[in-house]
XYZ file of C-alpha atoms in Angstrom:
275
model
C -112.236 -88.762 -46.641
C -112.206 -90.340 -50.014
C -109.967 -92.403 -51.399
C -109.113 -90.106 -54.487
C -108.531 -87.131 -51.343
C -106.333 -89.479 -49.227
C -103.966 -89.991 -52.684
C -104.000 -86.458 -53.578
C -102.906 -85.647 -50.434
C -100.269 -88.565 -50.446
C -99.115 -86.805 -53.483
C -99.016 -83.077 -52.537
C -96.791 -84.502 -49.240
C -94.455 -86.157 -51.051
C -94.271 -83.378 -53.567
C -93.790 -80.777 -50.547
C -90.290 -82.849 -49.431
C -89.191 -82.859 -52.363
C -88.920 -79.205 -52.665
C -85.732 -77.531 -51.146
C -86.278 -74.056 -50.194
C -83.835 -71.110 -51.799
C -80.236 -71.333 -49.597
C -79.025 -67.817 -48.303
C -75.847 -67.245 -49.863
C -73.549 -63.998 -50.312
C -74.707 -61.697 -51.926
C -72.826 -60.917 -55.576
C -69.870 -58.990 -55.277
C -69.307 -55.614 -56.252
C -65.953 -55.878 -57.737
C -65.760 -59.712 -59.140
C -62.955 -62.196 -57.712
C -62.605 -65.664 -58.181
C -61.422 -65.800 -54.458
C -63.866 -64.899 -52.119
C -62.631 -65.317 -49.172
C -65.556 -63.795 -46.928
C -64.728 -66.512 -43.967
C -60.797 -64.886 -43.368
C -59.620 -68.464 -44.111
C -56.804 -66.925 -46.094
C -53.407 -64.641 -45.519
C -53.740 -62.098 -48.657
C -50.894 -63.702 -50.292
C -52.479 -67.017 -50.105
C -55.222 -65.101 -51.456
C -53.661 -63.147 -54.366
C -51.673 -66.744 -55.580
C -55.191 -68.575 -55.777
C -56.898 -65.749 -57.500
C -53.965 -65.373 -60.192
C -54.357 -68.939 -60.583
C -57.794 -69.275 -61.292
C -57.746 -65.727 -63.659
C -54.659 -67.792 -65.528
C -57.190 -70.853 -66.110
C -60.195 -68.311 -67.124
C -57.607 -66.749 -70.101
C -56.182 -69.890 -70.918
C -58.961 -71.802 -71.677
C -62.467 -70.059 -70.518
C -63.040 -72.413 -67.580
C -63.889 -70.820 -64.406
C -63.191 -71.926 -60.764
C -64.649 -69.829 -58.225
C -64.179 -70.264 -54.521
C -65.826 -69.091 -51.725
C -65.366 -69.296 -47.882
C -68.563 -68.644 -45.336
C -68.617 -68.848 -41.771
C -71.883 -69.601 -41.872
C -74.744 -70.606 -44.260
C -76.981 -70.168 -41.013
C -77.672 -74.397 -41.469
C -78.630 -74.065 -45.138
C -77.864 -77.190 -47.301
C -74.426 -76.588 -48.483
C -75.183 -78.107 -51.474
C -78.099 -75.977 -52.740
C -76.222 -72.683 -51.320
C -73.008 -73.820 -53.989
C -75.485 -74.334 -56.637
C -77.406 -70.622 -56.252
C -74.036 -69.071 -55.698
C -72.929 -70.883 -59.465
C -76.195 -69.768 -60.847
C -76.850 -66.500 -59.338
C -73.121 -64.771 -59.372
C -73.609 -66.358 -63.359
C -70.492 -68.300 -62.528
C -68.725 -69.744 -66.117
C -68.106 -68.003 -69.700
C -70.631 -67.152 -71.534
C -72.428 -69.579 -73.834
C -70.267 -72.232 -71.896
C -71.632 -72.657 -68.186
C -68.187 -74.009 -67.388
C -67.815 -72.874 -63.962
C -67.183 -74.789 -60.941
C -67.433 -73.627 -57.235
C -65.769 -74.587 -54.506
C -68.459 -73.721 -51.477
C -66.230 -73.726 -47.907
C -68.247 -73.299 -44.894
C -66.171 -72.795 -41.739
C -66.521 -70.318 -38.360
C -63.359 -69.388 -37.665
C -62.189 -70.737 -33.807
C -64.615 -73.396 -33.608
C -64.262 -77.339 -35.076
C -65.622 -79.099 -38.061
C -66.973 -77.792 -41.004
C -68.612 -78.267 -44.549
C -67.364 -78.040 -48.420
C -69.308 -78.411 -51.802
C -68.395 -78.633 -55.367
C -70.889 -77.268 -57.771
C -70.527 -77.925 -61.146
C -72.205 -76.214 -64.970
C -73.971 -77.584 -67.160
C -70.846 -77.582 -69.322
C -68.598 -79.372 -67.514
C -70.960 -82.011 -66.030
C -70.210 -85.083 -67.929
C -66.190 -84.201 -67.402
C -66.415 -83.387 -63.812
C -68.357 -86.191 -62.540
C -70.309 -86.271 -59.421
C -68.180 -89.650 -58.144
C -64.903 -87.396 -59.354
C -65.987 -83.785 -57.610
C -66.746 -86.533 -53.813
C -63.168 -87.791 -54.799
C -61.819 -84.738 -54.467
C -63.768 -83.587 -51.860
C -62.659 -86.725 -49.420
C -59.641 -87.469 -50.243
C -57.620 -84.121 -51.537
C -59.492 -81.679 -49.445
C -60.819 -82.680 -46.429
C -57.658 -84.455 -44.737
C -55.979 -80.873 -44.974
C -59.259 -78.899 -43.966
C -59.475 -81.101 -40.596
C -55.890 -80.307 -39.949
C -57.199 -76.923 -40.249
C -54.947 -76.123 -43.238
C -57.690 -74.267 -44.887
C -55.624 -72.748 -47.846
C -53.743 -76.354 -48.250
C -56.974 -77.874 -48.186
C -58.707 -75.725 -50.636
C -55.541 -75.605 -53.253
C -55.366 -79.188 -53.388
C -59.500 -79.045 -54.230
C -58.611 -76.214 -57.209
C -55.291 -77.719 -58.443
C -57.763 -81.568 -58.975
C -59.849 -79.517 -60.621
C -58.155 -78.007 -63.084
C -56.490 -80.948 -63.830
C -59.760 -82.693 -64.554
C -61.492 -79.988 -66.315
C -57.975 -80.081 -68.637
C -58.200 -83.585 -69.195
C -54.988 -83.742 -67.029
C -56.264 -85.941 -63.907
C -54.468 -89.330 -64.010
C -58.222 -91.429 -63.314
C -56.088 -94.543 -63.192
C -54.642 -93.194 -60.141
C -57.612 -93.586 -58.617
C -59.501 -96.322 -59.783
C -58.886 -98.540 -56.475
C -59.976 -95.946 -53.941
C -62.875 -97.243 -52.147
C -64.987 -93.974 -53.014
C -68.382 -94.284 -51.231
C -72.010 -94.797 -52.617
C -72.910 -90.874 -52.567
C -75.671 -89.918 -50.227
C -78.105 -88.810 -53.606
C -77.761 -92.006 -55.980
C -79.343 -93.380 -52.490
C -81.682 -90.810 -51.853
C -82.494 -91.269 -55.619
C -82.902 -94.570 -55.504
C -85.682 -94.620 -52.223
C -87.668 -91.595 -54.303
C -88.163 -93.839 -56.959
C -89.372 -96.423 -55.138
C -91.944 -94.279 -53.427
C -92.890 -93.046 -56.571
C -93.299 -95.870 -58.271
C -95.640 -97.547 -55.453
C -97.700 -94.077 -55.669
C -98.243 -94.485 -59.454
C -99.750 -97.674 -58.407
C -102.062 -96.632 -56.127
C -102.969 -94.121 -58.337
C -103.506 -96.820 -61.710
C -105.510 -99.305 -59.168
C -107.758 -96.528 -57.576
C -108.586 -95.367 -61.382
C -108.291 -98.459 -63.135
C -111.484 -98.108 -64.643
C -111.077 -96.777 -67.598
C -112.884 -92.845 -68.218
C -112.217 -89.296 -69.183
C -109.958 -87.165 -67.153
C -111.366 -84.578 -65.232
C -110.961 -81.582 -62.702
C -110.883 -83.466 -59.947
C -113.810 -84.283 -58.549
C -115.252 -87.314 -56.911
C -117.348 -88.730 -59.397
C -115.257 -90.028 -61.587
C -113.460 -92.567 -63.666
C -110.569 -91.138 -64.332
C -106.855 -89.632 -62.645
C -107.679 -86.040 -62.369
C -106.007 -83.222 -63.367
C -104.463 -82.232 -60.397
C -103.037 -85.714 -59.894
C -101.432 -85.673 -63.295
C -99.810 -82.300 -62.803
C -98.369 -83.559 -59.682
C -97.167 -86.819 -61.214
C -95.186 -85.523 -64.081
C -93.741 -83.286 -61.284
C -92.412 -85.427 -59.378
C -91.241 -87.604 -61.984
C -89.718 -85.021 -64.361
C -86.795 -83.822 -61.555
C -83.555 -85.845 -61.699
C -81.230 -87.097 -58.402
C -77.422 -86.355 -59.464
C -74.950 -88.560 -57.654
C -72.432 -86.587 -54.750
C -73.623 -86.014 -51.620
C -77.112 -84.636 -52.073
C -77.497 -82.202 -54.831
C -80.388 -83.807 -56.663
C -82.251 -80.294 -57.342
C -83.053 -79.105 -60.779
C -81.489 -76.830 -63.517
C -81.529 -73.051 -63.754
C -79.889 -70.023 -65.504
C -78.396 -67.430 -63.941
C -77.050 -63.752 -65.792
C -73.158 -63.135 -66.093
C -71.655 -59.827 -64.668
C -68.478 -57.943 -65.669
C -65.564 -56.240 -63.729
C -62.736 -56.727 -61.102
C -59.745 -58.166 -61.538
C -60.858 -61.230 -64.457
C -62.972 -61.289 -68.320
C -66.182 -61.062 -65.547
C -69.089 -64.081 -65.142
C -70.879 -65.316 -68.391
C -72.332 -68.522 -67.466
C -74.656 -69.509 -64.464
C -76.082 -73.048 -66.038
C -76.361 -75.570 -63.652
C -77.644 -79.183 -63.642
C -77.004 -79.811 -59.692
C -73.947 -81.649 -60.335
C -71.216 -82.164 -57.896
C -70.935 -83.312 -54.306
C -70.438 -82.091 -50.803
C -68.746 -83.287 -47.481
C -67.889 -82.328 -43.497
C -64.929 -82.435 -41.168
């Protein structure tokens, strides 16, 4: 094989990892909630105090929390499944995208279990990636491994809110020992990889010619090489525990017991963790 085959095959490998596949998540509800309690984590009263809490935020100042509980995403990344759900249920007012979900995975009767933050476009630079692991670690998951799921998941909300209000006391915090997330890692190792493939590709071509379409004759990077280049280097790695997948837009939908969805922006902010 040539060398120009062996590096466009380098590339196409490397571009095939770096490609998550589409999570399964719920499906969108027919009458809208902001509680979505589809894992029977809940008593209906906890249930009914979360979701008047999070309809009070929505009215008071167009910020949306929306939480959902799964037994199971069927070993789907958590991450990606809390990032479709904020995209495709169009979670977030419109012309805003600031929504926030709160992702629990967790089988009733068995141990252990998973959580992710997903954050809009909108509230990205307020709710941090470093901020949404914060809360995950240290407000959530010491009450979700007691298996105080509704403690757990109201001490995730009630950080929240206080961040997205400017409320949350950061100098509180400042001394917890809050650790490197898994992505600025992962980030980190991709763009080494990627930078050592750019230079293979610059010394195999370095003399100087035309692009073309690829073929083996040639002086140039080809096409196909290019395309798979600016690829690879045009996604972004967001700090938390691995959500490092692009953008997208998702469409709002009205009714229930709230204004309705408007947003669905997302960048891939936020974080995840386990018990």
């Amino acid at each position: 094989m040539r060398k120009s085959g062996i590096i466009s095959l380098f590339a196409c490998c490397l571009l095939g990892v770096g490609i998550p596949v589409n999570a399964q998540i719920p499906e969108r509800p027919a009458v809208q909630r902001l509680v979505n309690d589809l894992a029977g984590l809940f008593t209906v009263q906890e249930t009914e105090t979360l979701e008047a809490e999070l309809v009070d935020l929505d009215n008071s100042s167009s910020n949306q929390i929306c939480v959902v509980t799964v037994s199971s995403l069927q070993g789907e990344d958590i991450n990606m499944a809390a990032y479709r759900i904020l995209v495709d249920w169009g979670v977030g007012s419109a012309g805003n995208n600031n929504g926030v979900v709160v992702l629990v995975e967790h089988e009733p009767g068995t141990q252990g279990g998973r959580v992710a933050i997903s954050v809009g476009y909108g509230l990205e630079g307020v709710l941090t990636d470093a901020l949404s692991k914060r809360i995950i670690t240290y407000d959530m998951i010491p009450a979700l491994k007691e298996d105080r799921y509704y403690d757990g998941v109201k001490a995730g909300v009630t950080s929240i809110k206080a961040v997205v209000l400017g409320e949350y006391d950061i100098a509180r915090v400042q001394g917890d020992d809050i650790p490197t997330p898994a992505g600025v890692i992962i980030g980190l190792t991709l763009f080494f990889i990627l930078f050592f493939f750019v230079l293979i590709i610059y010394i195999a071509n370095k003399r100087k010619g035309p692009i073309n379409l690829g073929g083996n004759d040639r002086k140039g990077p080809s096409i196909l090489e290019l395309m798979i280049l600016a690829n690879l280097l045009g996604g972004k790695s967001k700090g938390g525990s691995g959500s490092g997948f692009g953008g997208g837009v998702g469409g709002g939908f009205s009714g229930g017991g709230f204004g309705g969805f408007g947003g669905g922006l997302g960048g891939g902010g936020g974080a995840s963790g386990s018990w």
